[in-house]
JSON list of C-alpha atoms in Angstrom, two decimals:
[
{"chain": "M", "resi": 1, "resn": "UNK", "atom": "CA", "xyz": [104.55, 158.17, 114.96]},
{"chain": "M", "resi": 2, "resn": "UNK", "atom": "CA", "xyz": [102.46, 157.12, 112.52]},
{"chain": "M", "resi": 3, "resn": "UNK", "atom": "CA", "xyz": [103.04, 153.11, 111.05]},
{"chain": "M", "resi": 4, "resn": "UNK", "atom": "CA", "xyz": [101.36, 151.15, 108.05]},
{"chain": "M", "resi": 5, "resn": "UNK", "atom": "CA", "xyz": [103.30, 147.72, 107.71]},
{"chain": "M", "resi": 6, "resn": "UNK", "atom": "CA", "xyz": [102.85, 145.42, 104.99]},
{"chain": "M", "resi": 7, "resn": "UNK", "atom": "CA", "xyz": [103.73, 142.22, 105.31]},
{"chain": "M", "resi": 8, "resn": "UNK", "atom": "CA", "xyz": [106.02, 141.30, 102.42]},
{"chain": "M", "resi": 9, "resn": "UNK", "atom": "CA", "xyz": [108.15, 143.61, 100.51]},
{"chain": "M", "resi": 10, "resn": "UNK", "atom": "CA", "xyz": [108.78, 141.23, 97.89]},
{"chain": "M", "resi": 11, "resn": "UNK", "atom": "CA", "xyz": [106.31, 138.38, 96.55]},
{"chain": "M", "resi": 12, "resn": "UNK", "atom": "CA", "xyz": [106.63, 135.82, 93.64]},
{"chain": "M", "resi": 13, "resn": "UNK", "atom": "CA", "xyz": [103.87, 133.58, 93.62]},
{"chain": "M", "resi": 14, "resn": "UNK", "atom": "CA", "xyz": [102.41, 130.77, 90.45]},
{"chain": "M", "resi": 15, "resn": "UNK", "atom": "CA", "xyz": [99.70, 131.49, 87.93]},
{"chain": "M", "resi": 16, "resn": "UNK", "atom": "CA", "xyz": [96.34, 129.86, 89.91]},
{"chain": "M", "resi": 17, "resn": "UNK", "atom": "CA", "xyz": [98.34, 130.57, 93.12]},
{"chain": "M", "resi": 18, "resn": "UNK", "atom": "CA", "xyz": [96.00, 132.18, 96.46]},
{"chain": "M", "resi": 19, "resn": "UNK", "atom": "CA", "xyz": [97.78, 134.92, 97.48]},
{"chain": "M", "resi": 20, "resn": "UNK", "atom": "CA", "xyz": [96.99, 137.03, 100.78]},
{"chain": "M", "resi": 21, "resn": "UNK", "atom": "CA", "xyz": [99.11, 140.31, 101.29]},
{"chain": "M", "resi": 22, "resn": "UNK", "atom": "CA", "xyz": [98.18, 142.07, 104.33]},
{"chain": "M", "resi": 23, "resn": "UNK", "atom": "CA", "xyz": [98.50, 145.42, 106.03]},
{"chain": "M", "resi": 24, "resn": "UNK", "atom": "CA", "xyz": [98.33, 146.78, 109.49]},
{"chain": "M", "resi": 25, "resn": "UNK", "atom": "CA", "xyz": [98.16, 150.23, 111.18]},
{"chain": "M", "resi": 26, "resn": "UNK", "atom": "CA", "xyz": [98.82, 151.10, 114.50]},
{"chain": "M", "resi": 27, "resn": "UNK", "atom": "CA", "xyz": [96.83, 154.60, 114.45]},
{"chain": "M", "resi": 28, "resn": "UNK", "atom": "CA", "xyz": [93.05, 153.15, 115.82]},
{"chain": "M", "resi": 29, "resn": "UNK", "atom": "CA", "xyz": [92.25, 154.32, 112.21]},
{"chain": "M", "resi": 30, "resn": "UNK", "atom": "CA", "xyz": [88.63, 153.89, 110.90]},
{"chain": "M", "resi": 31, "resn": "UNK", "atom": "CA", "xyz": [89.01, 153.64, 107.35]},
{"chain": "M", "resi": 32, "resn": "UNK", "atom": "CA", "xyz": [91.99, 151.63, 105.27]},
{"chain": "M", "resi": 33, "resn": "UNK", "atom": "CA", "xyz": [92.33, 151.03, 101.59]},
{"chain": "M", "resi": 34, "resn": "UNK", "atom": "CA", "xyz": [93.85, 148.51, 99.09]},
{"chain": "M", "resi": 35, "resn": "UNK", "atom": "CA", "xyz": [95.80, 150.39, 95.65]},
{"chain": "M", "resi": 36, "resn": "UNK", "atom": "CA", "xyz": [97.58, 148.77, 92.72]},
{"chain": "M", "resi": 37, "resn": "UNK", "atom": "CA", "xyz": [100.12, 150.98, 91.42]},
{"chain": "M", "resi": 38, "resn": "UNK", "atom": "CA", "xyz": [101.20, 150.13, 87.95]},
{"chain": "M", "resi": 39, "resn": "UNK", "atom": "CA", "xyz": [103.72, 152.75, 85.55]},
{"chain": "M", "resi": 40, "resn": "UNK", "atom": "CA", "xyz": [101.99, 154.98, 83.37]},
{"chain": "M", "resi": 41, "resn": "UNK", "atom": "CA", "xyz": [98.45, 154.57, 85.34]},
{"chain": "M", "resi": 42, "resn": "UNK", "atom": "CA", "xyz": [98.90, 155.57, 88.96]},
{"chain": "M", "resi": 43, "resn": "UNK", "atom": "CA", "xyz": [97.17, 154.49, 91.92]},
{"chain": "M", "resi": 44, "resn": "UNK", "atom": "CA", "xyz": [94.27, 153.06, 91.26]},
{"chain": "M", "resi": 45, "resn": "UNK", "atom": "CA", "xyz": [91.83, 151.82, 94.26]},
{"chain": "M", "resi": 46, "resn": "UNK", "atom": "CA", "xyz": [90.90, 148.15, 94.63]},
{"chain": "M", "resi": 47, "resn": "UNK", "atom": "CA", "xyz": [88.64, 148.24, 97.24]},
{"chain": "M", "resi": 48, "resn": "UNK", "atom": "CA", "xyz": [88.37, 150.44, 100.88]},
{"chain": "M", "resi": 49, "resn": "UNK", "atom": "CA", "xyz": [86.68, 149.67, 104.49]},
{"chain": "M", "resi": 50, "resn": "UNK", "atom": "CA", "xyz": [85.44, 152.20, 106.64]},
{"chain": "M", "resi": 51, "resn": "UNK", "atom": "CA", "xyz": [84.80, 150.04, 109.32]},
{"chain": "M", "resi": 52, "resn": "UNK", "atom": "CA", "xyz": [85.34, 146.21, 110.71]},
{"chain": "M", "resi": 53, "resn": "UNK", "atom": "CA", "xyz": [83.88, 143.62, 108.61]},
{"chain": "M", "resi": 54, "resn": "UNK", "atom": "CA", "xyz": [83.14, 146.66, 106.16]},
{"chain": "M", "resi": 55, "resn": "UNK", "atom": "CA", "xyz": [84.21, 147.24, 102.59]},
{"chain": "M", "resi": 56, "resn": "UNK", "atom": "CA", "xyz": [83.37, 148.83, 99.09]},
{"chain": "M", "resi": 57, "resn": "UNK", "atom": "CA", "xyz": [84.74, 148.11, 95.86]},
{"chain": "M", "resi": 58, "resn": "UNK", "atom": "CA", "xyz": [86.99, 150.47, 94.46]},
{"chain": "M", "resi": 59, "resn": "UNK", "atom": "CA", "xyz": [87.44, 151.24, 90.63]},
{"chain": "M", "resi": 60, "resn": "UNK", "atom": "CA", "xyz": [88.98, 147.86, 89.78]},
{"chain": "M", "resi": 61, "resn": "UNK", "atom": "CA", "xyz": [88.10, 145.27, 92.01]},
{"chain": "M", "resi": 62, "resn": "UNK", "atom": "CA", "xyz": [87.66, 142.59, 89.54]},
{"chain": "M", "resi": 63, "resn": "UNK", "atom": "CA", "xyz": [89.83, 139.19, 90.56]},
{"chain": "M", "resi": 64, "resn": "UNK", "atom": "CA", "xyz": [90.65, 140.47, 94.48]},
{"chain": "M", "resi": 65, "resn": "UNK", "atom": "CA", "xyz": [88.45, 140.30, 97.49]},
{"chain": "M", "resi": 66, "resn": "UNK", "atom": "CA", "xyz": [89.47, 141.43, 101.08]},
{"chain": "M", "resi": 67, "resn": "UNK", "atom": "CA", "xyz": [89.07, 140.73, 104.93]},
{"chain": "M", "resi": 68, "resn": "UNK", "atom": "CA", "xyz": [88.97, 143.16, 108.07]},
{"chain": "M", "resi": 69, "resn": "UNK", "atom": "CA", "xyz": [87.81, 141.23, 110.98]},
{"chain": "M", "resi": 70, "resn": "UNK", "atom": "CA", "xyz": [90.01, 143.45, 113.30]},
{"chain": "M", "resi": 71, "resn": "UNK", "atom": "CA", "xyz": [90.21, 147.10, 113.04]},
{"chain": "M", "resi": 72, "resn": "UNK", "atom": "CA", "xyz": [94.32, 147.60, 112.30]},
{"chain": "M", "resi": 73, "resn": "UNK", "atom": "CA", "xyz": [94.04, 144.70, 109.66]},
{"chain": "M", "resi": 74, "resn": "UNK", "atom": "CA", "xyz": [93.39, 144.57, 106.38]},
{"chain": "M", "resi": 75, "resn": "UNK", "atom": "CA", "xyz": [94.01, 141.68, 104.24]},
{"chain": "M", "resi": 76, "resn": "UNK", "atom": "CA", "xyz": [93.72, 141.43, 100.23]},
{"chain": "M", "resi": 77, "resn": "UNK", "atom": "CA", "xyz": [92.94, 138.66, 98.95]},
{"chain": "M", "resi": 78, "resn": "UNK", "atom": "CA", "xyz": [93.93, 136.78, 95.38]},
{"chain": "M", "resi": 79, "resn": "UNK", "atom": "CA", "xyz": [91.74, 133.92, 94.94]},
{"chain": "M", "resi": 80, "resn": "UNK", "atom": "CA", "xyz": [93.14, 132.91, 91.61]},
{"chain": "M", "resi": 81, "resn": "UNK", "atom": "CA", "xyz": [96.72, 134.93, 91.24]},
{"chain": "M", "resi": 82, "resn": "UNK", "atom": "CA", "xyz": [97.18, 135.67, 87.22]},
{"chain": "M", "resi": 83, "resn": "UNK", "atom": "CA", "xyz": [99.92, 137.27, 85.53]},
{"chain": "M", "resi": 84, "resn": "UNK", "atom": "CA", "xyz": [98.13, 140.65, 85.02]},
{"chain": "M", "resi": 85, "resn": "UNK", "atom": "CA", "xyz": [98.05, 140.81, 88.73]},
{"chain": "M", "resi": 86, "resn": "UNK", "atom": "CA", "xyz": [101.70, 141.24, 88.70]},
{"chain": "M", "resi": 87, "resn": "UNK", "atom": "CA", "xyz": [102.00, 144.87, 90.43]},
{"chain": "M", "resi": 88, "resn": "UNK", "atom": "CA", "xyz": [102.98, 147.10, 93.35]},
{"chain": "M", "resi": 89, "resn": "UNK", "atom": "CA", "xyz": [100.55, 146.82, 95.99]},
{"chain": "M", "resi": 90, "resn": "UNK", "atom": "CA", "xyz": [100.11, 149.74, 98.79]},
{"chain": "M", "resi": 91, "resn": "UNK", "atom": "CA", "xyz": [97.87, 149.80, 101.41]},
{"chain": "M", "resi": 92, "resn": "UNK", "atom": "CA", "xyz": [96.91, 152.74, 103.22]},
{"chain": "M", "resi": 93, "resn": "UNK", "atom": "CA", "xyz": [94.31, 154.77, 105.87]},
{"chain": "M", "resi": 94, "resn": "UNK", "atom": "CA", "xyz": [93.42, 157.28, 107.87]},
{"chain": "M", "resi": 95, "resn": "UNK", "atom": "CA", "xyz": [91.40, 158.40, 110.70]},
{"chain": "M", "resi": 96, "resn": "UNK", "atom": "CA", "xyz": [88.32, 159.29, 109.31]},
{"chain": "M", "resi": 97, "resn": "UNK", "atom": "CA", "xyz": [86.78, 160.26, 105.12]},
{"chain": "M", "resi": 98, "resn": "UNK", "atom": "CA", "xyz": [88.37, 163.22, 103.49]},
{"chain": "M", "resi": 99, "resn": "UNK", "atom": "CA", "xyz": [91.72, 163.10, 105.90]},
{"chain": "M", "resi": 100, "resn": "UNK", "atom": "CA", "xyz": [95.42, 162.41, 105.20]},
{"chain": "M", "resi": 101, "resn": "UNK", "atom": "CA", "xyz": [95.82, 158.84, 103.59]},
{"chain": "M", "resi": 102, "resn": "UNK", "atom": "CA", "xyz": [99.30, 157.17, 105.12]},
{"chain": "M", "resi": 103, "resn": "UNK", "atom": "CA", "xyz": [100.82, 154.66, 103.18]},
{"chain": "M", "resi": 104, "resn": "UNK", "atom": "CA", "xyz": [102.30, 151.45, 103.85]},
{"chain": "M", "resi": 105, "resn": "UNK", "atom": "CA", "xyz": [105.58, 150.47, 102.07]},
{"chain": "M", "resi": 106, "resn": "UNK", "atom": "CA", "xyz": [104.56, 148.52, 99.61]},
{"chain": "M", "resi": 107, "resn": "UNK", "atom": "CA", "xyz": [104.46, 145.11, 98.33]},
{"chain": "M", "resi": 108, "resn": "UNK", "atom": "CA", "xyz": [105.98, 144.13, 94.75]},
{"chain": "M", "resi": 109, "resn": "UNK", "atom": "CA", "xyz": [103.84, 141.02, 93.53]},
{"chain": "M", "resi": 110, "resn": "UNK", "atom": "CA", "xyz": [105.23, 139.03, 90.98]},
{"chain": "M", "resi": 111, "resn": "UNK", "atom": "CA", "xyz": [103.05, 136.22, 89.86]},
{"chain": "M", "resi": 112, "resn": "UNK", "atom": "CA", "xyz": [104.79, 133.54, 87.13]},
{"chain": "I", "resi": 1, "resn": "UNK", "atom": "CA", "xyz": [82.55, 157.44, 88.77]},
{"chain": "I", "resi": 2, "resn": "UNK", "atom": "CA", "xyz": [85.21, 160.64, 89.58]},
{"chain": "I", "resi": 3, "resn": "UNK", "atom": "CA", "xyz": [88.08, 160.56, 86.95]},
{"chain": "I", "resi": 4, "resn": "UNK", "atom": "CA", "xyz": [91.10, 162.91, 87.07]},
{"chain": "I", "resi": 5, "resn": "UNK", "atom": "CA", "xyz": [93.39, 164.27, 84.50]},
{"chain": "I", "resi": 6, "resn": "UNK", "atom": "CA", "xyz": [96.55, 165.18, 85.38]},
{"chain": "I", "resi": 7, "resn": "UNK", "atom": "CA", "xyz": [99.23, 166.68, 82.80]},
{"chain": "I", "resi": 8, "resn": "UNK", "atom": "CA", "xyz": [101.86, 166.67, 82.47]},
{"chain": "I", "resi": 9, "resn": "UNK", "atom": "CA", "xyz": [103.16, 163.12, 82.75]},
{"chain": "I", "resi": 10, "resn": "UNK", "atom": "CA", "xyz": [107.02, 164.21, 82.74]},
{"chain": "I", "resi": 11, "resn": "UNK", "atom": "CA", "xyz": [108.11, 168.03, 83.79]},
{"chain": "I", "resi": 12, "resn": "UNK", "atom": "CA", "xyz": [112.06, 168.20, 83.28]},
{"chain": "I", "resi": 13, "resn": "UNK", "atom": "CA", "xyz": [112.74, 172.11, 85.06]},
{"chain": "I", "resi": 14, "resn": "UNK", "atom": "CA", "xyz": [116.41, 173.91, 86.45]},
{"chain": "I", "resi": 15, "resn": "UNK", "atom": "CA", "xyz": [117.17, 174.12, 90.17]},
{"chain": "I", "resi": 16, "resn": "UNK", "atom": "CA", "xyz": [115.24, 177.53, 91.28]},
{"chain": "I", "resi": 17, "resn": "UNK", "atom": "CA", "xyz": [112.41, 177.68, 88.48]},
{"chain": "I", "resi": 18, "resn": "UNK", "atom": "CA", "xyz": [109.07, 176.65, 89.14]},
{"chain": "I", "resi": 19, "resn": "UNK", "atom": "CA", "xyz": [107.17, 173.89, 88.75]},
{"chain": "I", "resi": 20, "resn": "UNK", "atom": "CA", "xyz": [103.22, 173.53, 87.70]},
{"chain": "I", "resi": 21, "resn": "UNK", "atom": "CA", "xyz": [101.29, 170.40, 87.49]},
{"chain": "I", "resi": 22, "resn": "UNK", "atom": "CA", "xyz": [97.51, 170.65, 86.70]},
{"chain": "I", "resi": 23, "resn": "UNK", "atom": "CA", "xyz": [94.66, 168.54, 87.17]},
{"chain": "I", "resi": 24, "resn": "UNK", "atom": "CA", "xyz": [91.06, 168.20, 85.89]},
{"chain": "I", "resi": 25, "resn": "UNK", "atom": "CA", "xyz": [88.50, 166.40, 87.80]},
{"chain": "I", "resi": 26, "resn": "UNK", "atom": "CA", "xyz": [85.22, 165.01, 86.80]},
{"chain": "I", "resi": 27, "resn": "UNK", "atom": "CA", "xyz": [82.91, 164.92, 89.88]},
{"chain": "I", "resi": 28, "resn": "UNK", "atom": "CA", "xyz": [81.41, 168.53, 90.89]},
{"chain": "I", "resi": 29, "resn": "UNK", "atom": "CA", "xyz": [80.64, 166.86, 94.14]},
{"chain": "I", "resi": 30, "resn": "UNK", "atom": "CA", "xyz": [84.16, 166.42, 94.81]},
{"chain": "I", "resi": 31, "resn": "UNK", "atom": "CA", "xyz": [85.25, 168.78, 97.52]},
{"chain": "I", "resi": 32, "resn": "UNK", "atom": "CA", "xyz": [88.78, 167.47, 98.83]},
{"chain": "I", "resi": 33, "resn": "UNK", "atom": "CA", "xyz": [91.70, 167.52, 96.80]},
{"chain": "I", "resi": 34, "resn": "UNK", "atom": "CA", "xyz": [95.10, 166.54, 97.95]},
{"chain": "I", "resi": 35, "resn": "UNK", "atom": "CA", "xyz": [98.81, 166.00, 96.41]},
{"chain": "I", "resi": 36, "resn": "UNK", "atom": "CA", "xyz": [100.90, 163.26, 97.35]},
{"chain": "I", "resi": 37, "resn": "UNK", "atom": "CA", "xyz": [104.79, 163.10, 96.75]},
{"chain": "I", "resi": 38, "resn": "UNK", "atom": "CA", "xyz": [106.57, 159.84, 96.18]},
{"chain": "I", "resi": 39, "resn": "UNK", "atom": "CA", "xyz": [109.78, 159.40, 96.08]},
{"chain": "I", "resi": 40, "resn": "UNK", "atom": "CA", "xyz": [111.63, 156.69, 94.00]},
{"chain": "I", "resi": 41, "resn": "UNK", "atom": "CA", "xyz": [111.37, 153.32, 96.22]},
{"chain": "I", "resi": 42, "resn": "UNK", "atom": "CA", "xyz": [109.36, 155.40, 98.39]},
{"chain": "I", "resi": 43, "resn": "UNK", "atom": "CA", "xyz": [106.06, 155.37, 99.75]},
{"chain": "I", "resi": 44, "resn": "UNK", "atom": "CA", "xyz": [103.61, 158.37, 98.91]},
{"chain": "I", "resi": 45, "resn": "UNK", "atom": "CA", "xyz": [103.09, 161.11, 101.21]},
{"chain": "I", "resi": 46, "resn": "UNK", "atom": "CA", "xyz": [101.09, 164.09, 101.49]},
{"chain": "I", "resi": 47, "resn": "UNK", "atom": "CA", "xyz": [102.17, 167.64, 101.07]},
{"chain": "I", "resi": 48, "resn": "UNK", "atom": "CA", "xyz": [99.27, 169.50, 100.67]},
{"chain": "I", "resi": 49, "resn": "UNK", "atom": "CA", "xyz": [95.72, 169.53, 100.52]},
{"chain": "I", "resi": 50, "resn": "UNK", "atom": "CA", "xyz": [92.70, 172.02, 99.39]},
{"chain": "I", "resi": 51, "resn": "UNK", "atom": "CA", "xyz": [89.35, 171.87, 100.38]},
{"chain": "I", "resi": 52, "resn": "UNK", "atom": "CA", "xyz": [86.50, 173.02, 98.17]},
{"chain": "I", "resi": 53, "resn": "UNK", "atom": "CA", "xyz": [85.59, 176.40, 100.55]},
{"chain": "I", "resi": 54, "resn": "UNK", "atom": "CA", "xyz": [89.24, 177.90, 99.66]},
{"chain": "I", "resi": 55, "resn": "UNK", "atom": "CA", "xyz": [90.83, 178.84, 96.51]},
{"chain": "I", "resi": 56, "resn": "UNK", "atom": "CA", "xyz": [94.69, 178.69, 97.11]},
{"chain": "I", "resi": 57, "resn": "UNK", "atom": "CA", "xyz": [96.46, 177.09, 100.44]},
{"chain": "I", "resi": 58, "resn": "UNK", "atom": "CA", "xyz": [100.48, 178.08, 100.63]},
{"chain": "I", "resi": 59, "resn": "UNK", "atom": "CA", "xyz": [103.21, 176.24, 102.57]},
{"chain": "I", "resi": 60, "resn": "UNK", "atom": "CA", "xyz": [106.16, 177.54, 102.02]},
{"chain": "I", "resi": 61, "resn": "UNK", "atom": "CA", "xyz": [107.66, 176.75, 98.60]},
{"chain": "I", "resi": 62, "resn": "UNK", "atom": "CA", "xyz": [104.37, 174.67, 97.68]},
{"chain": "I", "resi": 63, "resn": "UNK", "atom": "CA", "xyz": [101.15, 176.28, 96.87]},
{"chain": "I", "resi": 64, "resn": "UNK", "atom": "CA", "xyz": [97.48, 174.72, 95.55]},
{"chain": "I", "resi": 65, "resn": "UNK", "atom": "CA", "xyz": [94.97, 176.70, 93.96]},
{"chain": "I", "resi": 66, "resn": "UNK", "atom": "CA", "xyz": [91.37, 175.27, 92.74]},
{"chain": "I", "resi": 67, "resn": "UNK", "atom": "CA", "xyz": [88.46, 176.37, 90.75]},
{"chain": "I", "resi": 68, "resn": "UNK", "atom": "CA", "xyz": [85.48, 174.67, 91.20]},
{"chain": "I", "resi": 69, "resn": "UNK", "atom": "CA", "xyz": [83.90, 176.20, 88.51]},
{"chain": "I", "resi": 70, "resn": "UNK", "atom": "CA", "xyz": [86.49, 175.05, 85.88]},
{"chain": "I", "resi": 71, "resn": "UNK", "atom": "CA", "xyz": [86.89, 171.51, 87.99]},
{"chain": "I", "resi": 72, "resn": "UNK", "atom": "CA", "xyz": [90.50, 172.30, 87.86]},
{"chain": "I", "resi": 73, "resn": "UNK", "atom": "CA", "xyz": [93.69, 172.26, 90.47]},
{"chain": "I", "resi": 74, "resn": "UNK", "atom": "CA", "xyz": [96.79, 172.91, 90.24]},
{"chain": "I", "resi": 75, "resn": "UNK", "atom": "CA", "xyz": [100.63, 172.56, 92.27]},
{"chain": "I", "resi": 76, "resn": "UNK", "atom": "CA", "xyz": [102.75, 175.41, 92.31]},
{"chain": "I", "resi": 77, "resn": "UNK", "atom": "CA", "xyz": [106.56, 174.38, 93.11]},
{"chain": "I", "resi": 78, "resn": "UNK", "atom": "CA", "xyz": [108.27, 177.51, 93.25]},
{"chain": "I", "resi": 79, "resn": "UNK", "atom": "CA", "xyz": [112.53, 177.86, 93.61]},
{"chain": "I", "resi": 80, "resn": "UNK", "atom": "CA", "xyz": [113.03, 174.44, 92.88]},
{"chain": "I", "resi": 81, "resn": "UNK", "atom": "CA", "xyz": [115.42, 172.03, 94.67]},
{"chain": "I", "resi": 82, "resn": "UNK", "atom": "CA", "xyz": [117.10, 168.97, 93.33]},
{"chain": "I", "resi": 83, "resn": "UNK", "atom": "CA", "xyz": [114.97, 166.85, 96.41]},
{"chain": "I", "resi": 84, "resn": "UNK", "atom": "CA", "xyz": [111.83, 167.80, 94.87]},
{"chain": "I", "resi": 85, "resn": "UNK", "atom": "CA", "xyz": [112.74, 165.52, 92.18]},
{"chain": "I", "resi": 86, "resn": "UNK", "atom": "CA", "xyz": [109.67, 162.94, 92.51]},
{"chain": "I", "resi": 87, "resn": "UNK", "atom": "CA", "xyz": [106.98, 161.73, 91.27]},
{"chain": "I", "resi": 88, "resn": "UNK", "atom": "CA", "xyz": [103.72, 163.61, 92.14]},
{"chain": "I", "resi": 89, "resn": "UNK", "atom": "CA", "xyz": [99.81, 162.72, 92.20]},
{"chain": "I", "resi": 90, "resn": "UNK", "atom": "CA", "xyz": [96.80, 164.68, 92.49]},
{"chain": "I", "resi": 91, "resn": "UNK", "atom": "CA", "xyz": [93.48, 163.36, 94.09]},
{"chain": "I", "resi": 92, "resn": "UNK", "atom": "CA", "xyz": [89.98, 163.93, 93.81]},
{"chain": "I", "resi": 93, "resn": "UNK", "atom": "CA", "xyz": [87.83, 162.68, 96.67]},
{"chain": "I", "resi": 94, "resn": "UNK", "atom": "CA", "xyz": [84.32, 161.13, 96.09]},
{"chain": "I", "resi": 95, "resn": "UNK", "atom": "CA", "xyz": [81.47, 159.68, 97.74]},
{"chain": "I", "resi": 96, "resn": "UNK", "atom": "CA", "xyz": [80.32, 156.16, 98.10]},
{"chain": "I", "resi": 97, "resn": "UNK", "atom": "CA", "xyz": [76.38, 155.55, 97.16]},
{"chain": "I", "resi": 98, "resn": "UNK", "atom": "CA", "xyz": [75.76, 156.37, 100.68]},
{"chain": "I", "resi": 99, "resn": "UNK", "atom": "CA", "xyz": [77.03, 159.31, 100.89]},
{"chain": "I", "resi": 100, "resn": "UNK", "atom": "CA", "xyz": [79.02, 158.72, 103.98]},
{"chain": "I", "resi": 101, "resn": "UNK", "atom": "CA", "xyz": [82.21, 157.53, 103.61]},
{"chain": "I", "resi": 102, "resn": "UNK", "atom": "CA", "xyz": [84.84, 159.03, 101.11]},
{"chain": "I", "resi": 103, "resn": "UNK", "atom": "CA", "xyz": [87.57, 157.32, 98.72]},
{"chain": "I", "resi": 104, "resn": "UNK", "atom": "CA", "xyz": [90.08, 159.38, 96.19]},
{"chain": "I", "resi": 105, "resn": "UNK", "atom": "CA", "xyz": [90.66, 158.81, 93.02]},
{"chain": "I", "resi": 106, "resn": "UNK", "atom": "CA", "xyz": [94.32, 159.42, 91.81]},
{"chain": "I", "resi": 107, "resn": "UNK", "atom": "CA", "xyz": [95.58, 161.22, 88.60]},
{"chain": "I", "resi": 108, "resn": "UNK", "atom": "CA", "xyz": [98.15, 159.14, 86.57]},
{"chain": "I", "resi": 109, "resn": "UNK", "atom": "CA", "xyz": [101.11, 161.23, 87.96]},
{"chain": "I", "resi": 110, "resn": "UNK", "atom": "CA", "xyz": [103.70, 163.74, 86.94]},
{"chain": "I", "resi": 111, "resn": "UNK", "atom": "CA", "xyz": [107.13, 162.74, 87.12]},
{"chain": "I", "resi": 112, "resn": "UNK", "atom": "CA", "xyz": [109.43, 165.90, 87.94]},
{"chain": "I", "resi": 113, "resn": "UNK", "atom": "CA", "xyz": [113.12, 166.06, 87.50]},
{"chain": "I", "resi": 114, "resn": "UNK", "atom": "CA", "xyz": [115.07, 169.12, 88.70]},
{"chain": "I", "resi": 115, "resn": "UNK", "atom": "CA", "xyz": [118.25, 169.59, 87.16]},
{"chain": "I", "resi": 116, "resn": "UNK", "atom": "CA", "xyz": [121.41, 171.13, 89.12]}
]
């Protein structure tokens, strides 16, 4: 059976704050991705890896950065945490480009 | 960059009509297009997808068609059921600069409601 974890559900964190939210699959897949998802403007991709210590930016990776030094984890990373980073966060991946994404639960940032 | 359209944003319908949601896409290079169902407090999942060598793909109740010329896709929920109540996306898929590794780009969702 399929499984993308993630490892908070809920997060409140401080303006300034570092925050790391991470995801893991257990599917040996190659590629996994990092989406905000806000109301009103739908997923919208952060950044992506297609491989271990791989990654592209997205559409809006301005303020995040991420780390995959294994191939089932992928962290993201919030150097500076700021209030318009308050958001649902869902990570996702599949086995290879142009195949079904699976999504993790989702993690509900809220940053004071 | 891809961007995708995607109307409407609400779709209220009664249990056993059908649904449509359309989408526009940007990107004539695109070639995979799929639809993703989330439920409230739920994760997205996948339902169907199209590739760019076929014009419609069924599955029972849910159907896709595309036209590449247009850059336009659309769902087709047909007999409605108060469970399809969700909210749905549509996807475009695009290229990095290499050319070798794919990410989607998401429309802004349809929220569906079907009434009893």
């Amino acid at each position: 059976d399929v499984k993308v974890t993630q490892s908070s559900r809920y997060l409140v964190k401080r303006t300034g704050e570092k925050v790391f939210l991470e995801c893991v699959q257990d599917m040996d897949h190659e590629n996994m991705f990092w989406y905000r998802q806000d109301p009103g403007l739908g997923l919208r991709l952060i950044y992506f890896s297609y491989d271990v210590k791989m990654k592209e930016k997205g559409d809006i990776p301005e303020g995040y950065s991420v780390s995959r030094e294994k191939k089932e984890r992928f962290s993201l990373i919030l150097e500076s945490a700021s209030t318009n980073q308050t958001s649902m966060y869902l990570c996702a991946s599949n086995i290879k480009s142009l195949d079904t994404q699976y999504f993790g639960p989702g993690t509900r940032l809220t940053v004071l | 960059g891809e961007n995708v359209e995607q109307h409407p944003s609400t779709l209220s319908v009664q249990e056993g009509d059908s649904a449509v949601i359309k989408c526009t896409y940007s990107d004539s290079a695109s070639n995979y297009f799929p639809w993703y169902k989330q439920e409230l407090g739920k994760r997205p999942q996948l339902i169907i997808d199209i590739r760019s060598n076929v014009g419609e793909k069924k599955d029972q109740r849910i159907a896709v068609t595309l036209n590449k010329t247009a850059k336009h896709f659309s769902l087709h929920i047909t007999e409605t059921q108060p469970e399809d109540s969700a909210v749905y996306f549509c996807a475009a898929s695009s290229s990095n600069s290499g050319g070798s590794n794919y990410k989607l780009t998401f429309g802004k969702g349809t929220l569906l409601t079907v009434n009893p």
